[in-house]
Amino acid sequence: MIDLIVFLVAAAICLVGAVGVVVARNPVHSALMLVMTLFGIAVHFVAQEAHFLAAVQVIVYAGAIVVMFLFVIMLLGVDVHTKLDLGGLKGQRVAAAAFGVVGLGVLVFLMTRVEDGITSQPAGTPIDPNTPDINQLAHSLFDQYVFAFELTSVLLIIAVIGAVILSRKPRPELEESQGGES
């Protein structure tokens, strides 16, 4: 019964935080809602007795990553309200709706195909009881899934560089000096 209560409270925290990330008008508030979501996920990890993952969730994501987000927000001055009048691409909403419907269809299809007993072990038990969990996690990340792990890091770096370039405001004194030389 306690497990159910912990799950429901942590799930509510995650959902409220996730919705807050999307609907918050102030980017700083959005980042704080992200912290709330990440703490809720850490509670889920603790409930599943994955204490290392819970610690990583709090230290790396809620600590370092969100602090980096806040640093970029403050550095670029994104927290100041600016009116952005960006025209959407033609067919963007239709493509997004089609992608959402197809994604939801794939999700429903996969959920209906799941059978009980996919793995031979119950959830929460280590694969090899003689090997510590952290060694098994390291083996998975750096041996079996090293390509996906490195590709994710490259994509994150590209995303940060792209965000900085897209949110950069041109300085008027540079435009005048460049315009006068040509």
mmCIF file of N, CA, C and O in Angstrom, residues 118-167:
data_model
loop_
_atom_site.group_PDB
_atom_site.id
_atom_site.type_symbol
_atom_site.label_atom_id
_atom_site.label_comp_id
_atom_site.label_asym_id
_atom_site.label_seq_id
_atom_site.Cartn_x
_atom_site.Cartn_y
_atom_site.Cartn_z
ATOM 1 N N ILE A 118 8.076 -11.215 -20.764
ATOM 2 C CA ILE A 118 8.999 -10.931 -21.865
ATOM 3 C C ILE A 118 10.402 -11.370 -21.481
ATOM 4 O O ILE A 118 11.121 -11.950 -22.263
ATOM 5 N N THR A 119 10.791 -11.078 -20.261
ATOM 6 C CA THR A 119 12.091 -11.530 -19.775
ATOM 7 C C THR A 119 11.887 -12.677 -18.810
ATOM 8 O O THR A 119 10.821 -12.856 -18.244
ATOM 9 N N SER A 120 12.937 -13.419 -18.608
ATOM 10 C CA SER A 120 12.811 -14.577 -17.731
ATOM 11 C C SER A 120 13.005 -14.203 -16.273
ATOM 12 O O SER A 120 12.849 -15.052 -15.406
ATOM 13 N N GLN A 121 13.351 -12.948 -15.990
ATOM 14 C CA GLN A 121 13.592 -12.531 -14.621
ATOM 15 C C GLN A 121 12.578 -11.489 -14.202
ATOM 16 O O GLN A 121 12.170 -10.652 -15.002
ATOM 17 N N PRO A 122 12.187 -11.503 -12.935
ATOM 18 C CA PRO A 122 11.289 -10.455 -12.453
ATOM 19 C C PRO A 122 12.012 -9.110 -12.398
ATOM 20 O O PRO A 122 13.235 -9.058 -12.291
ATOM 21 N N ALA A 123 11.246 -8.045 -12.480
ATOM 22 C CA ALA A 123 11.837 -6.707 -12.470
ATOM 23 C C ALA A 123 12.534 -6.448 -11.142
ATOM 24 O O ALA A 123 12.073 -6.855 -10.090
ATOM 25 N N GLY A 124 13.662 -5.749 -11.209
ATOM 26 C CA GLY A 124 14.369 -5.359 -10.007
ATOM 27 C C GLY A 124 15.418 -6.340 -9.550
ATOM 28 O O GLY A 124 16.123 -6.077 -8.582
ATOM 29 N N THR A 125 15.534 -7.467 -10.211
ATOM 30 C CA THR A 125 16.563 -8.414 -9.813
ATOM 31 C C THR A 125 17.765 -8.264 -10.731
ATOM 32 O O THR A 125 17.618 -8.026 -11.926
ATOM 33 N N PRO A 126 18.970 -8.383 -10.189
ATOM 34 C CA PRO A 126 20.151 -8.259 -11.046
ATOM 35 C C PRO A 126 20.267 -9.435 -12.002
ATOM 36 O O PRO A 126 19.819 -10.540 -11.703
ATOM 37 N N ILE A 127 20.853 -9.187 -13.156
ATOM 38 C CA ILE A 127 21.012 -10.239 -14.147
ATOM 39 C C ILE A 127 21.989 -11.291 -13.645
ATOM 40 O O ILE A 127 21.734 -12.474 -13.723
ATOM 41 N N ASP A 128 23.113 -10.839 -13.122
ATOM 42 C CA ASP A 128 24.095 -11.750 -12.549
ATOM 43 C C ASP A 128 24.240 -11.397 -11.069
ATOM 44 O O ASP A 128 24.777 -10.342 -10.732
ATOM 45 N N PRO A 129 23.772 -12.228 -10.183
ATOM 46 C CA PRO A 129 23.794 -11.868 -8.764
ATOM 47 C C PRO A 129 25.206 -11.715 -8.197
ATOM 48 O O PRO A 129 25.388 -11.099 -7.160
ATOM 49 N N ASN A 130 26.223 -12.244 -8.864
ATOM 50 C CA ASN A 130 27.592 -12.137 -8.368
ATOM 51 C C ASN A 130 28.293 -10.854 -8.816
ATOM 52 O O ASN A 130 29.368 -10.538 -8.322
ATOM 53 N N THR A 131 27.702 -10.119 -9.763
ATOM 54 C CA THR A 131 28.291 -8.891 -10.273
ATOM 55 C C THR A 131 27.496 -7.702 -9.734
ATOM 56 O O THR A 131 26.271 -7.703 -9.811
ATOM 57 N N PRO A 132 28.175 -6.687 -9.204
ATOM 58 C CA PRO A 132 27.453 -5.506 -8.705
ATOM 59 C C PRO A 132 26.677 -4.805 -9.825
ATOM 60 O O PRO A 132 27.057 -4.852 -10.993
ATOM 61 N N ASP A 133 25.600 -4.139 -9.440
ATOM 62 C CA ASP A 133 24.746 -3.454 -10.412
ATOM 63 C C ASP A 133 25.499 -2.395 -11.205
ATOM 64 O O ASP A 133 25.276 -2.216 -12.397
ATOM 65 N N ILE A 134 26.401 -1.682 -10.535
ATOM 66 C CA ILE A 134 27.123 -0.610 -11.221
ATOM 67 C C ILE A 134 28.018 -1.174 -12.316
ATOM 68 O O ILE A 134 28.170 -0.580 -13.377
ATOM 69 N N ASN A 135 28.593 -2.353 -12.084
ATOM 70 C CA ASN A 135 29.416 -2.984 -13.121
ATOM 71 C C ASN A 135 28.559 -3.423 -14.309
ATOM 72 O O ASN A 135 28.983 -3.317 -15.462
ATOM 73 N N GLN A 136 27.369 -3.925 -14.022
ATOM 74 C CA GLN A 136 26.471 -4.321 -15.105
ATOM 75 C C GLN A 136 26.011 -3.108 -15.908
ATOM 76 O O GLN A 136 25.915 -3.164 -17.138
ATOM 77 N N LEU A 137 25.748 -1.985 -15.205
ATOM 78 C CA LEU A 137 25.347 -0.764 -15.892
ATOM 79 C C LEU A 137 26.483 -0.238 -16.766
ATOM 80 O O LEU A 137 26.268 0.149 -17.920
ATOM 81 N N ALA A 138 27.702 -0.248 -16.221
ATOM 82 C CA ALA A 138 28.859 0.210 -16.992
ATOM 83 C C ALA A 138 29.083 -0.682 -18.207
ATOM 84 O O ALA A 138 29.401 -0.193 -19.301
ATOM 85 N N HIS A 139 28.916 -1.975 -18.037
ATOM 86 C CA HIS A 139 29.080 -2.892 -19.169
ATOM 87 C C HIS A 139 28.042 -2.586 -20.252
ATOM 88 O O HIS A 139 28.365 -2.573 -21.445
ATOM 89 N N SER A 140 26.810 -2.320 -19.852
ATOM 90 C CA SER A 140 25.768 -2.009 -20.837
ATOM 91 C C SER A 140 26.065 -0.711 -21.571
ATOM 92 O O SER A 140 25.966 -0.643 -22.796
ATOM 93 N N LEU A 141 26.440 0.328 -20.807
ATOM 94 C CA LEU A 141 26.653 1.635 -21.433
ATOM 95 C C LEU A 141 27.895 1.685 -22.308
ATOM 96 O O LEU A 141 27.867 2.229 -23.405
ATOM 97 N N PHE A 142 28.996 1.147 -21.823
ATOM 98 C CA PHE A 142 30.266 1.336 -22.503
ATOM 99 C C PHE A 142 30.703 0.154 -23.351
ATOM 100 O O PHE A 142 31.762 0.192 -23.963
ATOM 101 N N ASP A 143 29.895 -0.898 -23.402
ATOM 102 C CA ASP A 143 30.238 -2.037 -24.248
ATOM 103 C C ASP A 143 29.118 -2.300 -25.248
ATOM 104 O O ASP A 143 29.320 -2.188 -26.456
ATOM 105 N N GLN A 144 27.928 -2.600 -24.755
ATOM 106 C CA GLN A 144 26.832 -2.945 -25.660
ATOM 107 C C GLN A 144 26.267 -1.733 -26.392
ATOM 108 O O GLN A 144 25.948 -1.801 -27.563
ATOM 109 N N TYR A 145 26.116 -0.610 -25.677
ATOM 110 C CA TYR A 145 25.438 0.557 -26.248
ATOM 111 C C TYR A 145 26.367 1.756 -26.365
ATOM 112 O O TYR A 145 25.922 2.899 -26.268
ATOM 113 N N VAL A 146 27.647 1.538 -26.599
ATOM 114 C CA VAL A 146 28.602 2.642 -26.639
ATOM 115 C C VAL A 146 28.325 3.577 -27.822
ATOM 116 O O VAL A 146 28.453 4.797 -27.692
ATOM 117 N N PHE A 147 27.909 3.056 -28.957
ATOM 118 C CA PHE A 147 27.634 3.905 -30.112
ATOM 119 C C PHE A 147 26.453 4.838 -29.834
ATOM 120 O O PHE A 147 26.531 6.041 -30.094
ATOM 121 N N ALA A 148 25.373 4.306 -29.287
ATOM 122 C CA ALA A 148 24.212 5.137 -28.960
ATOM 123 C C ALA A 148 24.559 6.153 -27.874
ATOM 124 O O ALA A 148 24.110 7.308 -27.914
ATOM 125 N N PHE A 149 25.380 5.749 -26.917
ATOM 126 C CA PHE A 149 25.800 6.639 -25.833
ATOM 127 C C PHE A 149 26.601 7.817 -26.386
ATOM 128 O O PHE A 149 26.347 8.977 -26.045
ATOM 129 N N GLU A 150 27.549 7.550 -27.246
ATOM 130 C CA GLU A 150 28.371 8.615 -27.831
ATOM 131 C C GLU A 150 27.564 9.466 -28.806
ATOM 132 O O GLU A 150 27.764 10.679 -28.887
ATOM 133 N N LEU A 151 26.674 8.856 -29.564
ATOM 134 C CA LEU A 151 25.831 9.611 -30.479
ATOM 135 C C LEU A 151 24.934 10.581 -29.720
ATOM 136 O O LEU A 151 24.728 11.727 -30.151
ATOM 137 N N THR A 152 24.432 10.169 -28.580
ATOM 138 C CA THR A 152 23.614 11.050 -27.753
ATOM 139 C C THR A 152 24.419 12.242 -27.265
ATOM 140 O O THR A 152 23.926 13.376 -27.264
ATOM 141 N N SER A 153 25.658 12.011 -26.863
ATOM 142 C CA SER A 153 26.481 13.138 -26.400
ATOM 143 C C SER A 153 26.767 14.110 -27.539
ATOM 144 O O SER A 153 26.751 15.327 -27.336
ATOM 145 N N VAL A 154 27.019 13.614 -28.737
ATOM 146 C CA VAL A 154 27.254 14.495 -29.884
ATOM 147 C C VAL A 154 25.993 15.296 -30.200
ATOM 148 O O VAL A 154 26.057 16.500 -30.471
ATOM 149 N N LEU A 155 24.833 14.657 -30.152
ATOM 150 C CA LEU A 155 23.584 15.368 -30.421
ATOM 151 C C LEU A 155 23.315 16.448 -29.383
ATOM 152 O O LEU A 155 22.811 17.527 -29.710
ATOM 153 N N LEU A 156 23.646 16.182 -28.121
ATOM 154 C CA LEU A 156 23.462 17.197 -27.083
ATOM 155 C C LEU A 156 24.384 18.396 -27.315
ATOM 156 O O LEU A 156 23.963 19.547 -27.140
ATOM 157 N N ILE A 157 25.607 18.146 -27.714
ATOM 158 C CA ILE A 157 26.532 19.248 -27.993
ATOM 159 C C ILE A 157 26.035 20.063 -29.183
ATOM 160 O O ILE A 157 26.041 21.303 -29.160
ATOM 161 N N ILE A 158 25.570 19.399 -30.224
ATOM 162 C CA ILE A 158 25.032 20.104 -31.390
ATOM 163 C C ILE A 158 23.804 20.921 -30.996
ATOM 164 O O ILE A 158 23.634 22.060 -31.458
ATOM 165 N N ALA A 159 22.957 20.383 -30.131
ATOM 166 C CA ALA A 159 21.763 21.107 -29.692
ATOM 167 C C ALA A 159 22.125 22.361 -28.911
ATOM 168 O O ALA A 159 21.515 23.423 -29.098
ATOM 169 N N VAL A 160 23.123 22.280 -28.046
ATOM 170 C CA VAL A 160 23.539 23.460 -27.277
ATOM 171 C C VAL A 160 24.128 24.519 -28.204
ATOM 172 O O VAL A 160 23.804 25.707 -28.097
ATOM 173 N N ILE A 161 24.977 24.105 -29.134
ATOM 174 C CA ILE A 161 25.567 25.060 -30.079
ATOM 175 C C ILE A 161 24.476 25.696 -30.938
ATOM 176 O O ILE A 161 24.464 26.910 -31.153
ATOM 177 N N GLY A 162 23.538 24.898 -31.405
ATOM 178 C CA GLY A 162 22.431 25.435 -32.204
ATOM 179 C C GLY A 162 21.570 26.398 -31.415
ATOM 180 O O GLY A 162 21.149 27.436 -31.937
ATOM 181 N N ALA A 163 21.305 26.097 -30.150
ATOM 182 C CA ALA A 163 20.496 26.997 -29.318
ATOM 183 C C ALA A 163 21.205 28.320 -29.098
ATOM 184 O O ALA A 163 20.582 29.387 -29.135
ATOM 185 N N VAL A 164 22.508 28.271 -28.881
ATOM 186 C CA VAL A 164 23.268 29.512 -28.693
ATOM 187 C C VAL A 164 23.259 30.334 -29.975
ATOM 188 O O VAL A 164 23.058 31.550 -29.949
ATOM 189 N N ILE A 165 23.452 29.703 -31.109
ATOM 190 C CA ILE A 165 23.484 30.432 -32.388
ATOM 191 C C ILE A 165 22.111 31.018 -32.707
ATOM 192 O O ILE A 165 22.002 32.171 -33.119
ATOM 193 N N LEU A 166 21.046 30.240 -32.483
ATOM 194 C CA LEU A 166 19.707 30.724 -32.816
ATOM 195 C C LEU A 166 19.234 31.836 -31.890
ATOM 196 O O LEU A 166 18.477 32.712 -32.298
ATOM 197 N N SER A 167 19.657 31.822 -30.644
ATOM 198 C CA SER A 167 19.171 32.827 -29.702
ATOM 199 C C SER A 167 20.090 34.026 -29.598
ATOM 200 O O SER A 167 19.802 34.957 -28.861
#
